[in-house]
Short mmCIF file of C-alpha atoms and ligand atoms in Angstrom, two decimals:
data_model
loop_
_atom_site.label_atom_id
_atom_site.label_comp_id
_atom_site.label_asym_id
_atom_site.label_seq_id
_atom_site.Cartn_x
_atom_site.Cartn_y
_atom_site.Cartn_z
CA MET J 1 -54.89 8.36 15.39
CA SER J 2 -54.93 7.39 11.76
CA LYS J 3 -55.91 4.14 10.19
CA HIS J 4 -53.12 2.46 8.27
CA PRO J 5 -53.21 -0.60 6.04
CA VAL J 6 -52.49 -3.68 8.14
CA ILE J 7 -49.53 -6.04 7.70
CA THR J 8 -49.99 -9.37 9.45
CA LEU J 9 -47.12 -11.57 10.52
CA LYS J 10 -47.06 -15.26 9.68
CA PRO J 11 -47.95 -17.68 12.47
CA ARG J 12 -45.11 -17.96 15.02
CA GLU J 13 -43.14 -15.07 13.45
CA GLY J 14 -42.11 -11.83 15.13
CA ARG J 15 -40.07 -13.22 18.02
CA ARG J 16 -37.31 -10.64 17.60
CA ALA J 17 -39.81 -7.82 17.17
CA ARG J 18 -41.66 -8.90 20.31
CA ALA J 19 -38.36 -8.64 22.16
CA GLY J 20 -37.96 -5.07 20.95
CA ALA J 21 -36.27 -5.27 17.54
CA PRO J 22 -37.50 -2.55 15.13
CA TRP J 23 -37.20 -4.59 11.91
CA ILE J 24 -39.59 -7.07 10.32
CA PHE J 25 -38.08 -9.17 7.53
CA SER J 26 -39.97 -9.97 4.33
CA ASN J 27 -40.10 -13.70 5.13
CA GLU J 28 -41.91 -12.96 8.40
CA ILE J 29 -44.99 -11.37 6.87
CA ALA J 30 -48.09 -13.07 5.50
CA PRO J 31 -48.64 -12.79 1.71
CA GLY J 32 -51.01 -10.15 0.45
CA ALA J 33 -49.15 -6.96 1.36
CA LYS J 34 -47.10 -6.81 -1.80
CA SER J 35 -49.53 -4.42 -3.50
CA LEU J 36 -48.77 -1.62 -1.05
CA GLU J 37 -46.46 1.06 -2.36
CA PRO J 38 -42.86 1.38 -1.16
CA GLY J 39 -42.82 3.75 1.80
CA SER J 40 -46.42 3.12 2.90
CA VAL J 41 -47.11 3.66 6.58
CA VAL J 42 -48.58 0.47 8.00
CA ASP J 43 -49.93 -1.05 11.20
CA VAL J 44 -48.31 -4.38 12.02
CA LYS J 45 -50.14 -7.14 13.86
CA PHE J 46 -49.19 -10.59 15.01
CA ASP J 47 -50.97 -13.51 13.41
CA ASP J 48 -53.40 -13.69 16.36
CA GLY J 49 -54.39 -10.04 15.83
CA GLN J 50 -52.32 -8.65 18.71
CA PRO J 51 -50.87 -5.21 17.86
CA LEU J 52 -47.13 -4.84 17.21
CA GLY J 53 -46.72 -1.24 16.04
CA SER J 54 -46.58 1.33 13.25
CA GLY J 55 -43.87 1.31 10.63
CA PHE J 56 -42.67 2.07 7.14
CA PHE J 57 -43.26 -0.71 4.64
CA ASN J 58 -41.32 -1.54 1.50
CA PRO J 59 -42.34 -4.60 -0.53
CA ASN J 60 -39.00 -4.55 -2.39
CA SER J 61 -36.76 -4.61 0.66
CA LEU J 62 -35.50 -7.54 2.70
CA ILE J 63 -36.28 -5.42 5.74
CA ALA J 64 -39.98 -5.22 4.90
CA VAL J 65 -41.07 -3.04 7.83
CA ARG J 66 -39.13 -0.59 9.94
CA LEU J 67 -41.14 0.14 13.06
CA PHE J 68 -41.18 3.67 14.43
CA ALA J 69 -43.81 3.21 17.16
CA ARG J 70 -45.01 0.44 19.42
CA GLU J 71 -48.66 1.53 19.02
CA LEU J 72 -50.90 1.16 16.00
CA GLY J 73 -52.08 4.20 14.06
CA VAL J 74 -49.09 6.45 14.72
CA ALA J 75 -48.41 8.81 11.81
CA PRO J 76 -44.96 10.24 11.06
CA GLU J 77 -46.19 13.81 11.25
CA ARG J 78 -44.67 17.02 12.49
CA LYS J 79 -45.52 16.40 16.17
CA PHE J 80 -44.07 12.93 15.99
CA PHE J 81 -40.79 14.30 14.61
CA GLU J 82 -40.74 17.17 17.10
CA ARG J 83 -41.01 14.69 19.97
CA HIS J 84 -38.24 12.44 18.72
CA ILE J 85 -35.89 15.21 17.69
CA ALA J 86 -36.37 17.05 20.99
CA ARG J 87 -35.35 13.87 22.79
CA ALA J 88 -32.35 13.34 20.51
CA LEU J 89 -31.32 16.95 21.08
CA LYS J 90 -31.52 16.63 24.85
CA LEU J 91 -29.25 13.59 24.76
CA ARG J 92 -26.60 15.42 22.69
CA GLU J 93 -26.74 18.52 24.85
CA GLN J 94 -25.63 16.45 27.81
CA PHE J 95 -22.41 15.52 26.03
CA TYR J 96 -21.46 18.45 23.90
CA PRO J 97 -21.12 22.09 24.92
CA ARG J 98 -21.43 23.30 21.34
CA PRO J 99 -24.14 22.54 18.74
CA PHE J 100 -21.97 20.31 16.55
CA TYR J 101 -22.94 16.65 16.47
CA ARG J 102 -24.91 13.93 14.77
CA LEU J 103 -28.39 14.98 15.88
CA VAL J 104 -30.25 11.90 14.63
CA HIS J 105 -28.77 8.45 14.14
CA ALA J 106 -31.59 6.43 12.57
CA GLU J 107 -33.01 3.54 14.64
CA GLY J 108 -30.73 4.54 17.53
CA ASP J 109 -32.93 7.63 17.88
CA GLY J 110 -36.18 5.89 16.94
CA LEU J 111 -36.17 7.36 13.42
CA PRO J 112 -35.44 4.62 10.88
CA GLY J 113 -33.74 5.62 7.63
CA LEU J 114 -32.82 9.11 8.85
CA VAL J 115 -29.48 10.67 9.70
CA ILE J 116 -29.05 14.36 10.55
CA ASP J 117 -25.71 16.04 11.19
CA ARG J 118 -25.84 19.43 12.90
CA PHE J 119 -23.28 22.15 12.33
CA ASP J 120 -24.74 24.92 14.47
CA ASP J 121 -27.52 26.41 12.31
CA VAL J 122 -26.73 24.19 9.34
CA LEU J 123 -28.44 20.81 9.12
CA VAL J 124 -27.41 18.05 6.74
CA ILE J 125 -30.10 15.39 6.28
CA GLN J 126 -29.60 11.95 4.81
CA VAL J 127 -32.63 9.77 4.08
CA THR J 128 -32.14 6.12 3.16
CA ILE J 129 -35.65 4.61 3.02
CA ALA J 130 -38.78 5.30 1.00
CA GLY J 131 -41.05 5.85 4.02
CA MET J 132 -38.83 8.56 5.45
CA GLU J 133 -38.52 10.20 2.03
CA ARG J 134 -42.30 10.55 1.93
CA ALA J 135 -42.27 12.17 5.38
CA LEU J 136 -39.62 14.77 4.46
CA ALA J 137 -41.95 17.78 4.49
CA GLN J 138 -43.20 16.91 8.00
CA LEU J 139 -39.64 16.36 9.14
CA THR J 140 -38.35 19.69 7.87
CA ALA J 141 -41.34 21.47 9.43
CA ALA J 142 -40.42 19.93 12.80
CA LEU J 143 -36.75 20.87 12.41
CA THR J 144 -37.66 24.43 11.52
CA ALA J 145 -39.94 24.75 14.53
CA LEU J 146 -37.39 23.31 16.96
CA LEU J 147 -34.05 24.65 15.72
CA LYS J 148 -34.75 27.52 13.31
CA PRO J 149 -31.94 26.42 11.02
CA ALA J 150 -30.48 28.85 8.47
CA THR J 151 -29.62 26.03 6.09
CA ILE J 152 -30.96 22.56 5.41
CA ILE J 153 -29.13 20.36 2.93
CA LEU J 154 -30.45 17.04 1.65
CA ARG J 155 -27.55 14.69 1.06
CA ASN J 156 -29.62 11.96 -0.48
CA ASP J 157 -26.93 10.29 -2.54
CA THR J 158 -26.08 7.13 -0.61
CA PRO J 159 -25.91 4.04 -2.84
CA SER J 160 -28.32 2.13 -0.52
CA ARG J 161 -31.17 4.38 -1.70
CA ALA J 162 -31.27 2.45 -4.98
CA LEU J 163 -32.41 -0.65 -3.05
CA GLU J 164 -35.41 1.39 -1.88
CA GLY J 165 -36.15 2.62 -5.40
CA LEU J 166 -35.14 6.17 -4.45
CA PRO J 167 -33.29 8.60 -6.74
CA SER J 168 -29.86 9.94 -5.86
CA TYR J 169 -29.63 13.71 -5.36
CA VAL J 170 -28.05 16.44 -3.28
CA ARG J 171 -29.85 19.73 -2.92
CA SER J 172 -30.43 22.59 -0.58
CA GLU J 173 -33.87 22.74 1.01
CA LEU J 174 -33.18 26.04 2.77
CA GLY J 175 -30.34 28.54 2.40
CA THR J 176 -26.98 27.64 0.95
CA ALA J 177 -23.88 26.21 2.53
CA GLY J 178 -20.38 26.22 1.26
CA ARG J 179 -17.45 26.19 3.60
CA ILE J 180 -18.39 26.14 7.28
CA VAL J 181 -16.56 25.79 10.59
CA VAL J 182 -16.94 22.66 12.72
CA GLU J 183 -16.14 22.92 16.41
CA GLU J 184 -15.06 19.65 17.94
CA ASN J 185 -12.88 18.75 20.92
CA GLY J 186 -12.06 22.44 21.29
CA ALA J 187 -10.60 22.66 17.79
CA ARG J 188 -11.99 24.50 14.78
CA TYR J 189 -12.01 22.78 11.43
CA PHE J 190 -13.25 23.80 8.00
CA ALA J 191 -15.71 21.53 6.24
CA ASP J 192 -17.33 22.02 2.86
CA LEU J 193 -21.00 21.15 2.73
CA GLY J 194 -21.56 22.64 -0.70
CA ALA J 195 -24.47 20.96 -2.43
CA GLY J 196 -23.38 18.54 -5.13
CA GLN J 197 -20.02 17.83 -3.55
CA LYS J 198 -19.24 14.61 -1.82
CA THR J 199 -18.01 16.27 1.34
CA GLY J 200 -18.91 16.85 4.92
CA TRP J 201 -17.60 15.83 8.29
CA TYR J 202 -17.29 12.55 10.17
CA TYR J 203 -18.45 13.11 13.74
CA ASP J 204 -18.12 9.40 14.51
CA GLN J 205 -14.36 9.61 15.21
CA ARG J 206 -14.63 12.52 17.67
CA ASP J 207 -13.68 10.58 20.81
CA ASN J 208 -10.98 8.61 19.00
CA ARG J 209 -9.41 11.85 17.75
CA ALA J 210 -9.31 13.05 21.35
CA PHE J 211 -7.77 9.76 22.51
CA ILE J 212 -4.95 10.11 19.97
CA ALA J 213 -4.43 13.83 20.57
CA ASN J 214 -4.01 13.08 24.26
CA LEU J 215 -0.90 11.03 23.38
CA ALA J 216 0.46 13.39 20.73
CA ARG J 217 2.51 16.02 22.59
CA GLY J 218 6.04 16.11 21.18
CA LYS J 219 5.34 13.18 18.82
CA THR J 220 5.50 12.69 15.07
CA VAL J 221 2.11 11.73 13.64
CA LEU J 222 1.08 10.17 10.35
CA ASP J 223 -2.66 10.64 9.69
CA ALA J 224 -3.36 8.25 6.82
CA TYR J 225 -6.71 8.64 5.05
CA SER J 226 -6.83 12.00 6.79
CA TYR J 227 -9.76 13.45 4.85
CA THR J 228 -9.93 17.07 6.09
CA GLY J 229 -7.55 16.43 9.00
CA GLY J 230 -9.84 15.23 11.78
CA PHE J 231 -7.07 13.40 13.62
CA GLY J 232 -4.08 15.38 12.37
CA ILE J 233 -5.24 18.87 13.29
CA LEU J 234 -6.24 17.90 16.81
CA ALA J 235 -2.87 16.17 17.28
CA ALA J 236 -1.09 19.31 16.03
CA GLN J 237 -3.13 21.44 18.40
CA ALA J 238 -2.20 19.10 21.26
CA GLY J 239 1.48 19.78 20.59
CA ALA J 240 2.61 17.14 18.11
CA LYS J 241 6.11 17.82 16.78
CA GLU J 242 5.23 16.97 13.19
CA VAL J 243 1.98 15.98 11.49
CA ILE J 244 1.52 14.55 8.02
CA CYS J 245 -1.98 14.26 6.55
CA LEU J 246 -2.09 11.71 3.77
CA ASP J 247 -5.09 11.42 1.44
CA SER J 248 -5.88 10.99 -2.23
CA SER J 249 -8.32 13.91 -2.27
CA GLU J 250 -6.88 17.29 -3.15
CA ALA J 251 -10.04 19.07 -1.93
CA ALA J 252 -9.90 17.36 1.47
CA LEU J 253 -6.21 18.20 1.90
CA THR J 254 -6.81 21.84 0.99
CA LEU J 255 -9.38 22.06 3.78
CA ALA J 256 -6.96 20.39 6.20
CA GLN J 257 -4.22 22.87 5.31
CA ASP J 258 -6.55 25.86 5.56
CA SER J 259 -7.80 24.65 8.96
CA ALA J 260 -4.21 24.29 10.15
CA ALA J 261 -3.36 27.80 8.94
CA ALA J 262 -6.44 29.29 10.60
CA ASN J 263 -5.36 27.69 13.88
CA ARG J 264 -1.68 28.71 13.36
CA LEU J 265 -0.63 25.08 13.28
CA SER J 266 1.78 23.46 10.92
CA LEU J 267 0.89 20.35 9.02
CA ARG J 268 2.22 18.68 5.91
CA ALA J 269 -0.38 17.50 3.40
CA VAL J 270 0.62 14.69 1.07
CA LYS J 271 -1.60 13.73 -1.82
CA ALA J 272 -1.00 10.07 -2.57
CA ASP J 273 -2.44 6.60 -2.48
CA VAL J 274 -1.97 5.33 1.08
CA PHE J 275 -0.65 1.88 0.14
CA GLU J 276 1.88 3.39 -2.28
CA GLU J 277 3.00 6.06 0.16
CA LEU J 278 3.35 3.58 3.04
CA ALA J 279 5.52 1.38 0.80
CA ARG J 280 7.69 4.39 -0.08
CA LEU J 281 8.00 5.49 3.56
CA ALA J 282 8.91 1.96 4.62
CA ALA J 283 11.56 1.72 1.88
CA GLU J 284 13.07 4.97 3.19
CA LYS J 285 12.89 3.62 6.76
CA GLU J 286 10.72 6.53 7.88
CA LYS J 287 8.96 6.00 11.20
CA PHE J 288 6.26 7.88 13.10
CA ASP J 289 5.51 7.81 16.83
CA ILE J 290 1.79 7.71 16.09
CA VAL J 291 0.15 6.25 13.00
CA VAL J 292 -3.58 6.53 12.30
CA ALA J 293 -5.16 4.61 9.42
CA ASP J 294 -8.87 5.32 8.95
CA PRO J 295 -9.67 4.11 5.43
CA PRO J 296 -12.93 4.15 3.46
CA PRO J 297 -14.93 0.92 3.84
CA PHE J 298 -12.99 -2.03 2.37
CA VAL J 299 -15.95 -4.41 2.81
CA LYS J 300 -18.75 -2.66 0.93
CA SER J 301 -21.02 -5.69 0.79
CA ARG J 302 -20.97 -9.15 2.33
CA LYS J 303 -19.51 -10.71 -0.77
CA ASP J 304 -16.45 -8.44 -0.38
CA LEU J 305 -15.66 -9.84 3.05
CA GLU J 306 -12.65 -11.95 2.09
CA PRO J 307 -10.87 -9.44 -0.19
CA GLY J 308 -11.77 -6.62 2.20
CA ALA J 309 -10.45 -8.51 5.22
CA LYS J 310 -7.22 -9.12 3.31
CA ALA J 311 -6.92 -5.41 2.54
CA TYR J 312 -7.33 -4.55 6.25
CA ARG J 313 -4.59 -7.06 7.07
CA LYS J 314 -2.27 -5.58 4.47
CA LEU J 315 -2.95 -2.05 5.71
CA ALA J 316 -2.23 -3.12 9.30
CA ARG J 317 1.08 -4.65 8.21
CA MET J 318 2.16 -1.61 6.21
CA ALA J 319 1.07 0.85 8.90
CA ALA J 320 2.92 -1.16 11.58
CA GLU J 321 6.06 -1.06 9.41
CA VAL J 322 6.19 2.74 9.65
CA THR J 323 5.30 2.91 13.35
CA ALA J 324 8.32 3.81 15.50
CA PRO J 325 9.55 1.58 18.35
CA ASN J 326 7.20 2.08 21.31
CA GLY J 327 4.80 3.82 18.96
CA ILE J 328 1.03 3.93 18.85
CA LEU J 329 -1.06 2.59 15.96
CA LEU J 330 -4.77 3.25 15.45
CA LEU J 331 -6.52 1.07 12.88
CA ALA J 332 -10.15 1.81 12.02
CA SER J 333 -12.89 0.28 9.92
CA CYS J 334 -16.20 1.87 9.00
CA SER J 335 -17.47 -1.25 7.18
CA HIS J 336 -20.83 -2.54 8.44
CA ASN J 337 -20.01 -5.86 6.88
CA ILE J 338 -16.97 -6.89 8.88
CA PRO J 339 -17.59 -7.82 12.52
CA LEU J 340 -15.25 -6.49 15.20
CA GLU J 341 -13.77 -9.95 15.91
CA ARG J 342 -12.80 -10.46 12.29
CA PHE J 343 -11.39 -6.96 11.92
CA SER J 344 -9.38 -7.40 15.08
CA THR J 345 -8.01 -10.76 13.88
CA GLU J 346 -6.88 -9.23 10.59
CA CYS J 347 -5.22 -6.28 12.33
CA ALA J 348 -3.39 -8.59 14.72
CA ALA J 349 -2.23 -10.79 11.85
CA GLY J 350 -1.00 -7.79 9.86
CA ILE J 351 0.93 -6.29 12.78
CA SER J 352 2.51 -9.66 13.48
CA ARG J 353 3.43 -10.04 9.79
CA ALA J 354 5.32 -6.75 10.13
CA GLY J 355 7.41 -8.48 12.79
CA ARG J 356 6.05 -6.34 15.61
CA ASN J 357 4.64 -7.23 19.00
CA ALA J 358 1.62 -5.23 20.03
CA ALA J 359 -0.71 -4.74 22.94
CA LEU J 360 -4.29 -3.70 22.27
CA ILE J 361 -4.80 -0.72 24.57
CA HIS J 362 -8.14 0.64 23.44
CA THR J 363 -11.17 -0.66 21.55
CA ALA J 364 -13.73 1.92 20.56
CA GLY J 365 -16.58 2.73 18.24
CA ALA J 366 -18.44 5.91 17.40
CA GLY J 367 -19.31 8.48 20.06
CA PRO J 368 -22.60 8.82 21.95
CA ASP J 369 -24.12 10.97 19.21
CA HIS J 370 -24.27 7.72 17.20
CA PRO J 371 -26.55 5.71 19.49
CA VAL J 372 -27.22 2.11 18.51
CA HIS J 373 -30.58 0.41 18.93
CA PRO J 374 -29.87 -2.29 21.53
CA MET J 375 -31.54 -4.95 19.39
CA LEU J 376 -29.47 -3.98 16.33
CA PRO J 377 -25.89 -4.29 17.58
CA GLU J 378 -24.84 -5.07 13.99
CA THR J 379 -25.53 -1.44 13.02
CA ALA J 380 -22.56 -0.28 15.14
CA TYR J 381 -20.38 0.07 12.06
CA LEU J 382 -17.30 1.91 13.33
CA LYS J 383 -14.42 0.04 14.94
CA ALA J 384 -11.23 1.68 16.14
CA LEU J 385 -8.42 -0.40 17.64
CA VAL J 386 -5.44 1.29 19.27
CA TYR J 387 -2.23 -0.69 19.72
CA ALA J 388 0.95 0.03 21.61
CA LEU J 389 3.77 -1.48 19.56
CA ASP J 390 7.09 -2.50 21.04
N1 SAH X 1 -9.90 10.05 9.07
C1 SAH X 1 -10.85 10.95 8.46
C2 SAH X 1 -11.92 10.24 7.67
C3 SAH X 1 -11.39 9.35 6.56
S1 SAH X 1 -12.56 9.05 5.29
C4 SAH X 1 -11.46 11.84 9.54
O1 SAH X 1 -11.10 11.72 10.71
O2 SAH X 1 -12.31 12.68 9.20
C5 SAH X 1 -11.61 8.19 4.13
C6 SAH X 1 -10.66 9.05 3.30
O3 SAH X 1 -9.87 8.16 2.54
C7 SAH X 1 -11.28 10.02 2.31
O4 SAH X 1 -10.81 11.30 2.58
C8 SAH X 1 -10.74 9.57 0.93
O5 SAH X 1 -10.38 10.67 0.12
C9 SAH X 1 -9.51 8.82 1.32
N2 SAH X 1 -9.06 7.76 0.41
C10 SAH X 1 -9.79 6.80 -0.19
N3 SAH X 1 -8.99 5.96 -0.89
C11 SAH X 1 -7.72 6.39 -0.70
C12 SAH X 1 -6.45 5.92 -1.13
N4 SAH X 1 -6.33 4.84 -1.88
N5 SAH X 1 -5.35 6.60 -0.74
C13 SAH X 1 -5.47 7.72 0.02
N6 SAH X 1 -6.64 8.19 0.47
C14 SAH X 1 -7.77 7.54 0.11
#
């Protein structure tokens, strides 16, 4: 047990935390703690001196403390990480036969500010808070002991790090990784994890890719915002008649095409802006049995809600316009800042604007390797809505 500086809550504060929430907001804590450095490990107590837990403190963040233990004096050391990661690993191993998954999903796995994607013996780590950044050496020691990785890459370039006063960088901690193979849903895909490149793999859509592939035999499929072909390649493997991957990134499309070739599948890659290409396809009266639209986040911050919501509506309309009669349309959003209800309303409005009737047949989020802390339902960022159009 170590002795940490103590943060005391204001009188009557901490109701959510008492109920199990892992965040303490800056307005809930008594003055006096501001002199502690960002990332300090602290003990948190209620105003009457009752213990609340151990956490990472940041005086500059609205989320002032992120708790990682319900006891005082817990240090984020190697043993602590080994315990949590072993538990996270056990959960994944129940779902996935192969070692390809998000191994750690932040608060959902009891490790605030930390995301780890596993590609067999390659680990990609993303740290988003100052406290976790300070604990990096202990974390990598735990990972090495548990998994003996060949490669560890730090992808510490998310914009949110700036709010924590952290620098943006990508570097290799161990080994090097360029192009690797990802095994998912029985398919093999290439991904490029090369340090310095903004690339990787999105495990969050795994189950939704399988849902679509299950409907794809003999169908024509448009995979819009395809990235490296997550949806398109699985649909092709499931027997789709024709697959088009549409993206603005040449590098992503090259990977999609190479993956298709390695699996002896055929796929057409189109490099274009999705809105422009959908307009062109609609003008030519082209239709697809299945349309997937999985764009980058349109609502990057809360102030973007209205324009972002409008963009989702427009995308829904344009995607519905190229969906064949009796076709299937998947619309996704990875924006934290738009709630499911609002996203769903915009999608419905857009489809209706296209003059189509639709039935919502499936509502989904990320897979079980993206667990959500039950007191933080708002951190479930991914929404995927599947419609059957008439
Ligand atoms: N569906 C993918 C993930 C999509 S990520 C999967 O299953 O893995 C979002 C993608 O949108 C990125 O590949 C990015 O290159 C692409 N993108 C962003 N803006 C775009 C635009 N205006 N037109 C086409 N593609 C765009």
